[in-house]
Short mmCIF file of C-alpha atoms (C1' of nucleotides) in Angstrom, two decimals:
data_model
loop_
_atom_site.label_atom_id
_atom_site.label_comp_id
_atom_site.label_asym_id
_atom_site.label_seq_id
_atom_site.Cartn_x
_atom_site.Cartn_y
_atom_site.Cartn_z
CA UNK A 733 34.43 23.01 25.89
CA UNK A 734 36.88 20.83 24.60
CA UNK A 735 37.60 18.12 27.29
CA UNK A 736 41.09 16.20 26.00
CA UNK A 737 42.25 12.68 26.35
CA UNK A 738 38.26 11.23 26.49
CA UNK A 739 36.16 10.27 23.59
CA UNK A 740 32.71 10.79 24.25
CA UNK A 741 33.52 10.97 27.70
CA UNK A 742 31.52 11.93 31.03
CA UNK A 743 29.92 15.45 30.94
CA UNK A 744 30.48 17.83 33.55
CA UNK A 745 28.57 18.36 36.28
CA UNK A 746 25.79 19.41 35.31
CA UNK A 747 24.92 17.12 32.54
CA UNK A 748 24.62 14.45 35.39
CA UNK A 749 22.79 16.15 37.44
CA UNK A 750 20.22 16.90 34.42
CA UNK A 751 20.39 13.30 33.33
CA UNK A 752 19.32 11.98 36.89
CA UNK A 753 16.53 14.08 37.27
CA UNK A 754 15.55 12.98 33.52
CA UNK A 755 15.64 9.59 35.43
CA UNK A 756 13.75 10.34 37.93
CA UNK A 757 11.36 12.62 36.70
CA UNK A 758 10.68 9.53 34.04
CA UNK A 759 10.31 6.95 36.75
CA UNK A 760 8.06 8.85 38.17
CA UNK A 761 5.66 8.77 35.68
CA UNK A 762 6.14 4.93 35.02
CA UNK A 763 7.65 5.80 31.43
CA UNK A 764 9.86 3.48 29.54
CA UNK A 765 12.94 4.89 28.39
CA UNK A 766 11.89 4.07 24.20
CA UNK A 767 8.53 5.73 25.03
CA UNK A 768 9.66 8.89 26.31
CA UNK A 769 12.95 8.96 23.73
CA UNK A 770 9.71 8.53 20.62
CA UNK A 771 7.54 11.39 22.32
CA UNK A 772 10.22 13.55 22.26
CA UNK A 773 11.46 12.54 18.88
CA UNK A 774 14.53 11.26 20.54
CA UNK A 775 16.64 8.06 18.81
CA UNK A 776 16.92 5.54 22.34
CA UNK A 777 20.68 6.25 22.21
CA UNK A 778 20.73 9.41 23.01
CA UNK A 779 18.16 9.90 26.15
CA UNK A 780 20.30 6.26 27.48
CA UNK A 781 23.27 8.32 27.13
CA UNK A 782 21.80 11.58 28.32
CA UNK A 783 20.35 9.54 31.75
CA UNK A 784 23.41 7.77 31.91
CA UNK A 785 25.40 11.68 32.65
CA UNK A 786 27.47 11.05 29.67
CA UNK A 787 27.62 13.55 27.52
CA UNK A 788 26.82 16.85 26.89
CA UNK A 789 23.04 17.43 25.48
CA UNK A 790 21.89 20.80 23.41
CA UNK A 791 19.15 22.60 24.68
CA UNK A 792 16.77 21.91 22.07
CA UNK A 793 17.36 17.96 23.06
CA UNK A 794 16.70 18.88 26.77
CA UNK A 795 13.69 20.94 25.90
CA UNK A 796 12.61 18.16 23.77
CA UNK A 797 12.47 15.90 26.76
CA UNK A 798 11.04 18.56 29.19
CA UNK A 799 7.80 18.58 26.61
CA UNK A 800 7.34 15.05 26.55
CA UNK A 801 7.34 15.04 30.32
CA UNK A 802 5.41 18.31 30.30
CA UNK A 803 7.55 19.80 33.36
CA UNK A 804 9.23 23.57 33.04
CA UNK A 805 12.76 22.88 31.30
CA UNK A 806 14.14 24.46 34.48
CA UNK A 807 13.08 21.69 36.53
CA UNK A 808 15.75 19.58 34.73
CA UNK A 809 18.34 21.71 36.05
CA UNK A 810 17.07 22.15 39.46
CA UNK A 811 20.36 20.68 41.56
CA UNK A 812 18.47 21.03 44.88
CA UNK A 813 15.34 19.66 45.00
CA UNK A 814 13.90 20.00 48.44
CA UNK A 815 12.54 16.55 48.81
CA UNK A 816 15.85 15.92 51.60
CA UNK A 817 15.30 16.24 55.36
CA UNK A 818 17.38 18.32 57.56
CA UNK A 819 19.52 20.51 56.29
CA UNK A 820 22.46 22.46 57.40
CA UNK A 821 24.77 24.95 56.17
CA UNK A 822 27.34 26.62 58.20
CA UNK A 823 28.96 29.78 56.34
CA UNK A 824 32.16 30.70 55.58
CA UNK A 825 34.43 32.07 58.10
CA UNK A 826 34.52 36.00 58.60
CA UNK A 827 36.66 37.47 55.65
CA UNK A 828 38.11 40.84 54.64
CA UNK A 829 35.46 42.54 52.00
CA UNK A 830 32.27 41.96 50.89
CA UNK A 831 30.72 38.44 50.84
CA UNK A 832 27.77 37.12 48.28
CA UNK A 833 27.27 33.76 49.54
CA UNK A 834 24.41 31.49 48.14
CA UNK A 835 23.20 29.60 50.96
CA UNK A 836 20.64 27.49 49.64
CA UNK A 837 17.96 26.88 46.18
CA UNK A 838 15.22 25.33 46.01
CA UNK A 839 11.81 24.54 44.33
CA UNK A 840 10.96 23.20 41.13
CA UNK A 841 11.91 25.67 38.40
CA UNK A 842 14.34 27.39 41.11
CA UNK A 843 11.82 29.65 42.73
CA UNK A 844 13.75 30.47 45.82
CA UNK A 845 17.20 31.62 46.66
CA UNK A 846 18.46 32.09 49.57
CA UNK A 847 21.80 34.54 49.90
CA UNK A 848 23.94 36.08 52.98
CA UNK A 849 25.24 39.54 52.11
CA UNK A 850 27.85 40.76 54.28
CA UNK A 851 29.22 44.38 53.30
CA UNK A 852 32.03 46.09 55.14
CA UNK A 853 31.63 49.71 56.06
CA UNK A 854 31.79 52.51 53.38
CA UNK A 855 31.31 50.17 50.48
CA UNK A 856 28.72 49.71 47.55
CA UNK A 857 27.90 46.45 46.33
CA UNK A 858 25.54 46.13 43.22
CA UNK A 859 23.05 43.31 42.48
CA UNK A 860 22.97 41.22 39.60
CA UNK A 861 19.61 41.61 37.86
CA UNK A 862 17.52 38.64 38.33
CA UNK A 863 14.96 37.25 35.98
CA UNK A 864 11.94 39.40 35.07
CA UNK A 865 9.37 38.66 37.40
CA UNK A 866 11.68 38.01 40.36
CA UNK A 867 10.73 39.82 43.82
CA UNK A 868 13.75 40.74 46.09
CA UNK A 869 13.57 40.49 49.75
CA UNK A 870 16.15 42.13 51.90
CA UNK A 871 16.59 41.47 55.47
CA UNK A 872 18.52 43.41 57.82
CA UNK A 873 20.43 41.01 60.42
CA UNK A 874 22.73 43.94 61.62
CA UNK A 875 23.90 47.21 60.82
CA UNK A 876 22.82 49.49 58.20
CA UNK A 877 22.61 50.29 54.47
CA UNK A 878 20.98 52.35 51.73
CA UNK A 879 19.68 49.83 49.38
CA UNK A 880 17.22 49.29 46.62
CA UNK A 881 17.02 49.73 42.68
CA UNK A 882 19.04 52.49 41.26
CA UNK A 883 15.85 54.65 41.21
CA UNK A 884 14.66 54.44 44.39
CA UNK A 885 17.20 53.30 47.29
CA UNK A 886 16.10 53.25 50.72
CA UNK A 887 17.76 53.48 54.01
CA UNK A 888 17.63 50.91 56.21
CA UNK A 889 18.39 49.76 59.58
CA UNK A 890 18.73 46.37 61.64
CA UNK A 891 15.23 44.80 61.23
CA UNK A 892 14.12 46.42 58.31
CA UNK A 893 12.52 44.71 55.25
CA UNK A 894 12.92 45.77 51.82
CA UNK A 895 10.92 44.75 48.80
CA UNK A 896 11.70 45.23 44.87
CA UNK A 897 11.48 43.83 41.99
CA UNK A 898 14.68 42.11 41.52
CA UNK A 899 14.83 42.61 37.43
CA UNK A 900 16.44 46.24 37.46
CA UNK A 901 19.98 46.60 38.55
CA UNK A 902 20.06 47.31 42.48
CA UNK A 903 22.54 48.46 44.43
CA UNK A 904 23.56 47.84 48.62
CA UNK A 905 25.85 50.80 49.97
CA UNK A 906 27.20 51.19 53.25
CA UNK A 907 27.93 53.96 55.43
CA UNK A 908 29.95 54.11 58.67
CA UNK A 909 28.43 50.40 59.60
CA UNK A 910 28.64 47.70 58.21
CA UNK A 911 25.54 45.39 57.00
CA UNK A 912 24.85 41.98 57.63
CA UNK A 913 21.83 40.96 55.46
CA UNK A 914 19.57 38.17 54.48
CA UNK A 915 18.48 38.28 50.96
CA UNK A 916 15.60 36.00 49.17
CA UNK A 917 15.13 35.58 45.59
CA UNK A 918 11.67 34.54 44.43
CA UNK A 919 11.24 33.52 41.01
CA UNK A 920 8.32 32.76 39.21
CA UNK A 921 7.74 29.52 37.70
CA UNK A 922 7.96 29.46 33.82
CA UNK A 923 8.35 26.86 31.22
CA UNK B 1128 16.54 17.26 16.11
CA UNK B 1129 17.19 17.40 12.59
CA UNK B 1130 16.05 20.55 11.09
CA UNK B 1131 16.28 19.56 7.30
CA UNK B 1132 16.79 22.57 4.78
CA UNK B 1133 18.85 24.26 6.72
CA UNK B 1134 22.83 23.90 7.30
CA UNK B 1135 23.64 25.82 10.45
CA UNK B 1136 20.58 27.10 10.79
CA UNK B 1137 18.17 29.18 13.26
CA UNK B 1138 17.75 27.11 16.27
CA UNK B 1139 14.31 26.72 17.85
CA UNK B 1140 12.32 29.11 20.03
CA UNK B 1141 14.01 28.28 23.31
CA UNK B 1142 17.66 29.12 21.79
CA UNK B 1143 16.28 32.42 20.48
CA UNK B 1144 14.91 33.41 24.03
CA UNK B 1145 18.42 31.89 25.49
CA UNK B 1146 20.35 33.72 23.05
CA UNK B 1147 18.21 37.16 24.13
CA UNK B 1148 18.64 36.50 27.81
CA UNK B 1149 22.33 36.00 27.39
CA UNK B 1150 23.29 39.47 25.63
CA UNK B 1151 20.86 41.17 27.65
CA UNK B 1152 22.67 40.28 31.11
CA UNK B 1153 26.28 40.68 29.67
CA UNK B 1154 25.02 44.17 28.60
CA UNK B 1155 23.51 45.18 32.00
CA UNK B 1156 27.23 44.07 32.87
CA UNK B 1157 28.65 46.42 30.44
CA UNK B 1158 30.71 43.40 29.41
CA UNK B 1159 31.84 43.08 25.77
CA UNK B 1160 31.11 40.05 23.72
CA UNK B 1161 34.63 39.29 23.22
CA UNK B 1162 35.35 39.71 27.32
CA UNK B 1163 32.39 37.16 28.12
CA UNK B 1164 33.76 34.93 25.58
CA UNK B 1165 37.03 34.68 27.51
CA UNK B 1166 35.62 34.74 30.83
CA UNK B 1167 33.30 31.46 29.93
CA UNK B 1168 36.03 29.84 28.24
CA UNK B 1169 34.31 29.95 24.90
CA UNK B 1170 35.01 31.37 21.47
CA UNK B 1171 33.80 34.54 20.61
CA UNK B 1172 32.29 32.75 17.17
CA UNK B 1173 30.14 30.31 19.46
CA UNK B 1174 28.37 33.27 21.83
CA UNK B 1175 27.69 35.49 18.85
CA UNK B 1176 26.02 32.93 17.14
CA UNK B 1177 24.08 32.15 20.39
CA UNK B 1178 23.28 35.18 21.14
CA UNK B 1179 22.09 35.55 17.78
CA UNK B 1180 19.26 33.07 18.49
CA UNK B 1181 21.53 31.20 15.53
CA UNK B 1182 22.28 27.49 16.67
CA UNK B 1183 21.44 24.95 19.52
CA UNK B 1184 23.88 25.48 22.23
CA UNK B 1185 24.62 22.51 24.62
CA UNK B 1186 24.39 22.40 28.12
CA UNK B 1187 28.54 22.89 29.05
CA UNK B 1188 28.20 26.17 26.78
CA UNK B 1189 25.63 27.29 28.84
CA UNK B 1190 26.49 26.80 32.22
CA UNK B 1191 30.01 28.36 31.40
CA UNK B 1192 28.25 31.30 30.50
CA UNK B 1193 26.13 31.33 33.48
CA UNK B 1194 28.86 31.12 35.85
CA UNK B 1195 30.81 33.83 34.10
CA UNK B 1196 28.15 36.12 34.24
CA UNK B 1197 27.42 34.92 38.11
CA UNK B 1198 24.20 34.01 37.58
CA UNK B 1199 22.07 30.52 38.30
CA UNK B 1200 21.96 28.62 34.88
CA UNK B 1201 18.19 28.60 34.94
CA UNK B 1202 17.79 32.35 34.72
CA UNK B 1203 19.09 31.95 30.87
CA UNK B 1204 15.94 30.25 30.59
CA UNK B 1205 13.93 32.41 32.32
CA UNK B 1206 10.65 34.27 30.07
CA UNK B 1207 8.92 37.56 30.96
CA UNK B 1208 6.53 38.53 33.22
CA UNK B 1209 5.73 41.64 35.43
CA UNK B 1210 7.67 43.62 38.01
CA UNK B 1211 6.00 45.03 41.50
CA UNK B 1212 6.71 48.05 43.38
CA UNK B 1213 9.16 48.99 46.10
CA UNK B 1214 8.21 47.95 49.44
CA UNK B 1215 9.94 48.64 52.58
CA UNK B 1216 8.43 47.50 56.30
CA UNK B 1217 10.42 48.66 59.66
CA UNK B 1218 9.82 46.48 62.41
CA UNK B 1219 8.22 47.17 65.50
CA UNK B 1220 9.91 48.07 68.40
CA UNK B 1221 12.06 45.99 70.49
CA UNK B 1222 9.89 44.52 73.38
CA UNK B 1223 10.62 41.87 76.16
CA UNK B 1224 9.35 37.89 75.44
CA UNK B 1225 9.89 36.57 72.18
CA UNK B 1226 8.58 38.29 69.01
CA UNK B 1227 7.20 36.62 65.93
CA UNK B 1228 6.37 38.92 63.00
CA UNK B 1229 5.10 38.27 59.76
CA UNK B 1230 7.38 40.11 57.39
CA UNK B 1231 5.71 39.94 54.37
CA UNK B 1232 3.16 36.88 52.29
CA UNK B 1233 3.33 36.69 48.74
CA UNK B 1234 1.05 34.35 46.68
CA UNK B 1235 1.92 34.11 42.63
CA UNK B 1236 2.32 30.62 42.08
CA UNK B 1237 3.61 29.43 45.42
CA UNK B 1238 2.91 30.76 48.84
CA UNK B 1239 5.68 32.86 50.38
CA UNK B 1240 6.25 34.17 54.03
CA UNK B 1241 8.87 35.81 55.72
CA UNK B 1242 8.64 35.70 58.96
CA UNK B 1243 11.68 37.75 61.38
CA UNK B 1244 12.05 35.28 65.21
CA UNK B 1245 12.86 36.98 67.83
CA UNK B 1246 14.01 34.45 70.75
CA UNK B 1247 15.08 35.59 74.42
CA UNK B 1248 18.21 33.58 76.51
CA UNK B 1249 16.42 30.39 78.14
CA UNK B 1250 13.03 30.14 76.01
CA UNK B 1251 11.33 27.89 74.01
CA UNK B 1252 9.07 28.40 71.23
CA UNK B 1253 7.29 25.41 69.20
CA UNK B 1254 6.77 26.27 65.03
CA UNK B 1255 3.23 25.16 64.09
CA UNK B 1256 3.26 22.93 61.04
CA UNK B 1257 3.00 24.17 58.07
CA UNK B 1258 1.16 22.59 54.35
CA UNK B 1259 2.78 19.33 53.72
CA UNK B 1260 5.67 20.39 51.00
CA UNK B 1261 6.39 23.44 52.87
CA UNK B 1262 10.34 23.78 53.12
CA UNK B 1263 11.11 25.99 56.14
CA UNK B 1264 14.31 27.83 55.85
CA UNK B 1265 15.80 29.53 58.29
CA UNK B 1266 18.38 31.79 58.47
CA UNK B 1267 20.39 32.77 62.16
CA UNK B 1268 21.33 36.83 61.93
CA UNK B 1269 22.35 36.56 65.31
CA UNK B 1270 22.92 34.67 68.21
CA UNK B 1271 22.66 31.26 68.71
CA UNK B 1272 19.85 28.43 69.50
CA UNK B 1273 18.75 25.15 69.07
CA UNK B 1274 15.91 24.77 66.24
CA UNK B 1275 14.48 21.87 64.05
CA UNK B 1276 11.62 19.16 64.01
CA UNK B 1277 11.03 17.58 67.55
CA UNK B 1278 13.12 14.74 66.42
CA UNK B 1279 16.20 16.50 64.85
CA UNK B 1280 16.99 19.02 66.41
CA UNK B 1281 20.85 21.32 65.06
CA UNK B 1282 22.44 23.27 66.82
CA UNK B 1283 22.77 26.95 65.13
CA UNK B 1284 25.09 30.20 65.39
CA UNK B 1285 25.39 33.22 63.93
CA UNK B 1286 25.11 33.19 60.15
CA UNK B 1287 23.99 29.63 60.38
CA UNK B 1288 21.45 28.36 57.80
CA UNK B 1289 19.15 25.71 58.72
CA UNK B 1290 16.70 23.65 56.13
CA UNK B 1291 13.59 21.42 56.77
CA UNK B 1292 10.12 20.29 56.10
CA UNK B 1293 7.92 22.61 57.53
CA UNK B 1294 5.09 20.18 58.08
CA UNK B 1295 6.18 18.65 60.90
CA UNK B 1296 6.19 20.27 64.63
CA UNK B 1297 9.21 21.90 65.38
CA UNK B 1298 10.78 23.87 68.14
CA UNK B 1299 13.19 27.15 68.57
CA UNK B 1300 15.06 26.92 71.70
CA UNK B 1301 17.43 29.47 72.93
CA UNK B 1302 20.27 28.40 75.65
CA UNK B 1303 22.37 31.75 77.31
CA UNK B 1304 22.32 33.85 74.17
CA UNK B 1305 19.44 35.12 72.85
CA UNK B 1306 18.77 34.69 68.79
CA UNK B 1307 17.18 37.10 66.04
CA UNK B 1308 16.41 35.05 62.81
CA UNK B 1309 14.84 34.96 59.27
CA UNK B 1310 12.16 32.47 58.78
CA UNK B 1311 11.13 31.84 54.63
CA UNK B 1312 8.54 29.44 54.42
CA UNK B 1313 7.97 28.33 50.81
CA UNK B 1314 4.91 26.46 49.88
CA UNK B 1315 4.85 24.33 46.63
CA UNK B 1316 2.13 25.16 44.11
CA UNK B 1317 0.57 21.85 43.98
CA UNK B 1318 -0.05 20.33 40.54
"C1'" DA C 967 10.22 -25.34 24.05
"C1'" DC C 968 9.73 -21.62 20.35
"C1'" DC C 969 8.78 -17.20 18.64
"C1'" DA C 970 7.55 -12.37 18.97
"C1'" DT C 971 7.75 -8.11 21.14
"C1'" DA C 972 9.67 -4.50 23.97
"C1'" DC C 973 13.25 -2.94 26.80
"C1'" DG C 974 17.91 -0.57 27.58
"C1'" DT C 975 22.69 -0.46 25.89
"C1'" DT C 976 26.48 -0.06 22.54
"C1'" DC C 977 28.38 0.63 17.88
"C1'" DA C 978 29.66 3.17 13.11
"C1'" DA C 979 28.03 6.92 10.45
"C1'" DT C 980 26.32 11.44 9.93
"C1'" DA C 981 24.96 16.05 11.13
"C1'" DT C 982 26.42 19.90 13.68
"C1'" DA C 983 28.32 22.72 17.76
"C1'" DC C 984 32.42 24.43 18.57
"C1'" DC C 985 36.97 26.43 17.53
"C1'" DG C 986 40.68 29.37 15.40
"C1'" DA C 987 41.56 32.62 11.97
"C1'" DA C 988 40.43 36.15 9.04
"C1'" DC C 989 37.51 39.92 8.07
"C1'" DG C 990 35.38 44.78 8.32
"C1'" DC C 991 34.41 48.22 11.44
"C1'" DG C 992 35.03 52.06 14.88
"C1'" DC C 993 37.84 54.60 17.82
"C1'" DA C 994 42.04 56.70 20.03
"C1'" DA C 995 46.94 57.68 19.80
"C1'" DG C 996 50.76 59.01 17.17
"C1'" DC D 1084 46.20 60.26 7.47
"C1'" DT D 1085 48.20 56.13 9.31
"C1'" DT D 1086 48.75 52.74 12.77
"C1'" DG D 1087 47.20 49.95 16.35
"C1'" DC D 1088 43.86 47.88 19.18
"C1'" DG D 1089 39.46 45.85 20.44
"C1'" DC D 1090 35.04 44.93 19.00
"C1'" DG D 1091 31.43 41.73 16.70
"C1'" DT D 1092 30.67 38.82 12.61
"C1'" DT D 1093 31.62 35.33 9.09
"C1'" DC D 1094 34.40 31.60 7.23
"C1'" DG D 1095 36.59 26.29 6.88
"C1'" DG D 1096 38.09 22.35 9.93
"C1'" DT D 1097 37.60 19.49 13.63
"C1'" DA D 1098 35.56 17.45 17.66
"C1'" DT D 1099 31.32 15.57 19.10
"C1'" DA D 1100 26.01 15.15 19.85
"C1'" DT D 1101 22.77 12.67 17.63
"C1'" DT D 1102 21.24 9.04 14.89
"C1'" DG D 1103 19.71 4.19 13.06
"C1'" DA D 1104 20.87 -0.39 13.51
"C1'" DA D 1105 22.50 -4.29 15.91
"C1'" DC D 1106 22.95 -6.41 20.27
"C1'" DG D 1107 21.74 -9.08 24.70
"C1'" DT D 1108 18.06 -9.58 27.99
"C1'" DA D 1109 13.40 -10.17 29.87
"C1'" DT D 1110 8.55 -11.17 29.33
"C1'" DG D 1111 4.20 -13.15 27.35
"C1'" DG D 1112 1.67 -15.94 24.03
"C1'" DT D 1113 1.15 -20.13 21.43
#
DNA sequence: ACCATACGTTCAATATACCGAACGCGCAAG
DNA sequence: CTTGCGCGTTCGGTATATTGAACGTATGGT
């Protein structure tokens, strides 16, 4: 991950995001930056730098700081905490194929996800294995599929609910309809 | 993090776990080592050693992994627990008048409900607030109609995905079209 | 005012995460 | 058998994440 031309320069992404909800999640608690840098065995330096999204932190530093705040180290990485008001998402125009299209994630420790499947007629789509733990939920908007984990697919039709665990490979397969299908992701909380 | 002793060492528990997660979703993948490597943008010496449990991997490594193996960065991080059975509900019969049916409640650690809306042309149907830190999400599989707390109200089509705080009154409200749509309502474990 | 303490930031130095290359292995084609 | 290819692991070298110290600022005590 070799980013040219910068010197210690601004992580990606992600490293901000985790550094603001360091922030925050600090704030929160009324904690000076030294205090929570000497809990976690931390020198200053590196939590201002971490906070500041500059950077690129190792896990052990992140899980360092998730101790000292005693949160799940997932909650640092949670992009979409669900704190905001209204929110709207409009999805992608129609396109040719199958569509897996995250529509939204929330909770602390990510412990909902929210996906739109849309699978053209006479094609098989297979799920990625979640986390152990995870429950699957499978709503049928429209049409109708065979669906489920390899070992024990179901058919189902507009309306229908489905219910696995979401840890074994799965697998959505269409016949002469296509599906149109509302998926949600639980996962448990862990630390 | 200075583990003394030890030059290049075994990093800590978390990077063991990591390291196990990691080769155990690029092997449900059937995806070689070397393939991943390439995919994330990484060397193939930096994910052995990772998934070795060897090392402390930063953040950037990780979340290139996670994208090339599609998956949300927190399921790397993800530990065990158990699986449930396959469940599958039909709904009930189409009727006349709108329909609200509770899909399915689950309770480990957070509270939730699926609930499937079934609005007629020219209706209105008010939400009943839910636990304060209740997200509502809600998902349009067909149709169209206006929905959201009494004071912000979105207009929503077809495939549509709408986001809120449940614990406020709020209002589904169809116009010519009728509307079929998945409700989740999450509630926050509160700590 | 003065000093002491604590805060958050920035620096040079050091430890180390990452890379590229080389290695041994297994397998399939010639 | 020999060659070639791809795999996964192990080696220096290099880029960089982390450190300890020094800095400027703010606050409270004397």
């Amino acid at each position: 991950m070799r980013v040219s031309g910068e010197r210690r320069g601004a992580g990606g992404a992600t490293a901000a995001a985790v550094g603001a909800q360091v922030r925050q999640r600090r704030l929160q608690r009324g904690m000076s930056a030294a205090e929570l840098a000497r809990r976690a065995g931390l020198s200053k330096a590196t939590l201002s730098g971490l906070e500041a999204g500059t950077g690129n932190p190792t896990i052990e530093t992140l899980d360092a700081i998730a101790l000292a705040l005693h949160i799940p180290l997932t909650d640092l990485l949670a992009r979409d905490t669900d704190a905001g008001p209204v929110h709207v998402l409009a999805t992608e125009p129609e396109r040719d194929g199958p569509t897996r299209e995250l529509l939204r994630r929330v909770g602390g420790g990510h412990t909902l996800e929210l996906w739109r499947l849309r699978v053209p007629p006479h094609t098989s789509l297979d799920g990625l294995p979640h986390a152990p733990g995870t429950v699957e939920h499978l709503v049928v908007g429209s049409g109708a599929l065979t669906a489920g984990p390899g070992d024990d697919l179901r058919e189902l039709r507009h309306g229908d609910l489905l219910a696995f665990a979401g840890d074994r490979p799965h697998l959505y397969r269409t016949g002469e309809e296509a599906a149109d299908i509302t998926v949600v992701i639980a996962s448990p909380v862990v630390g």
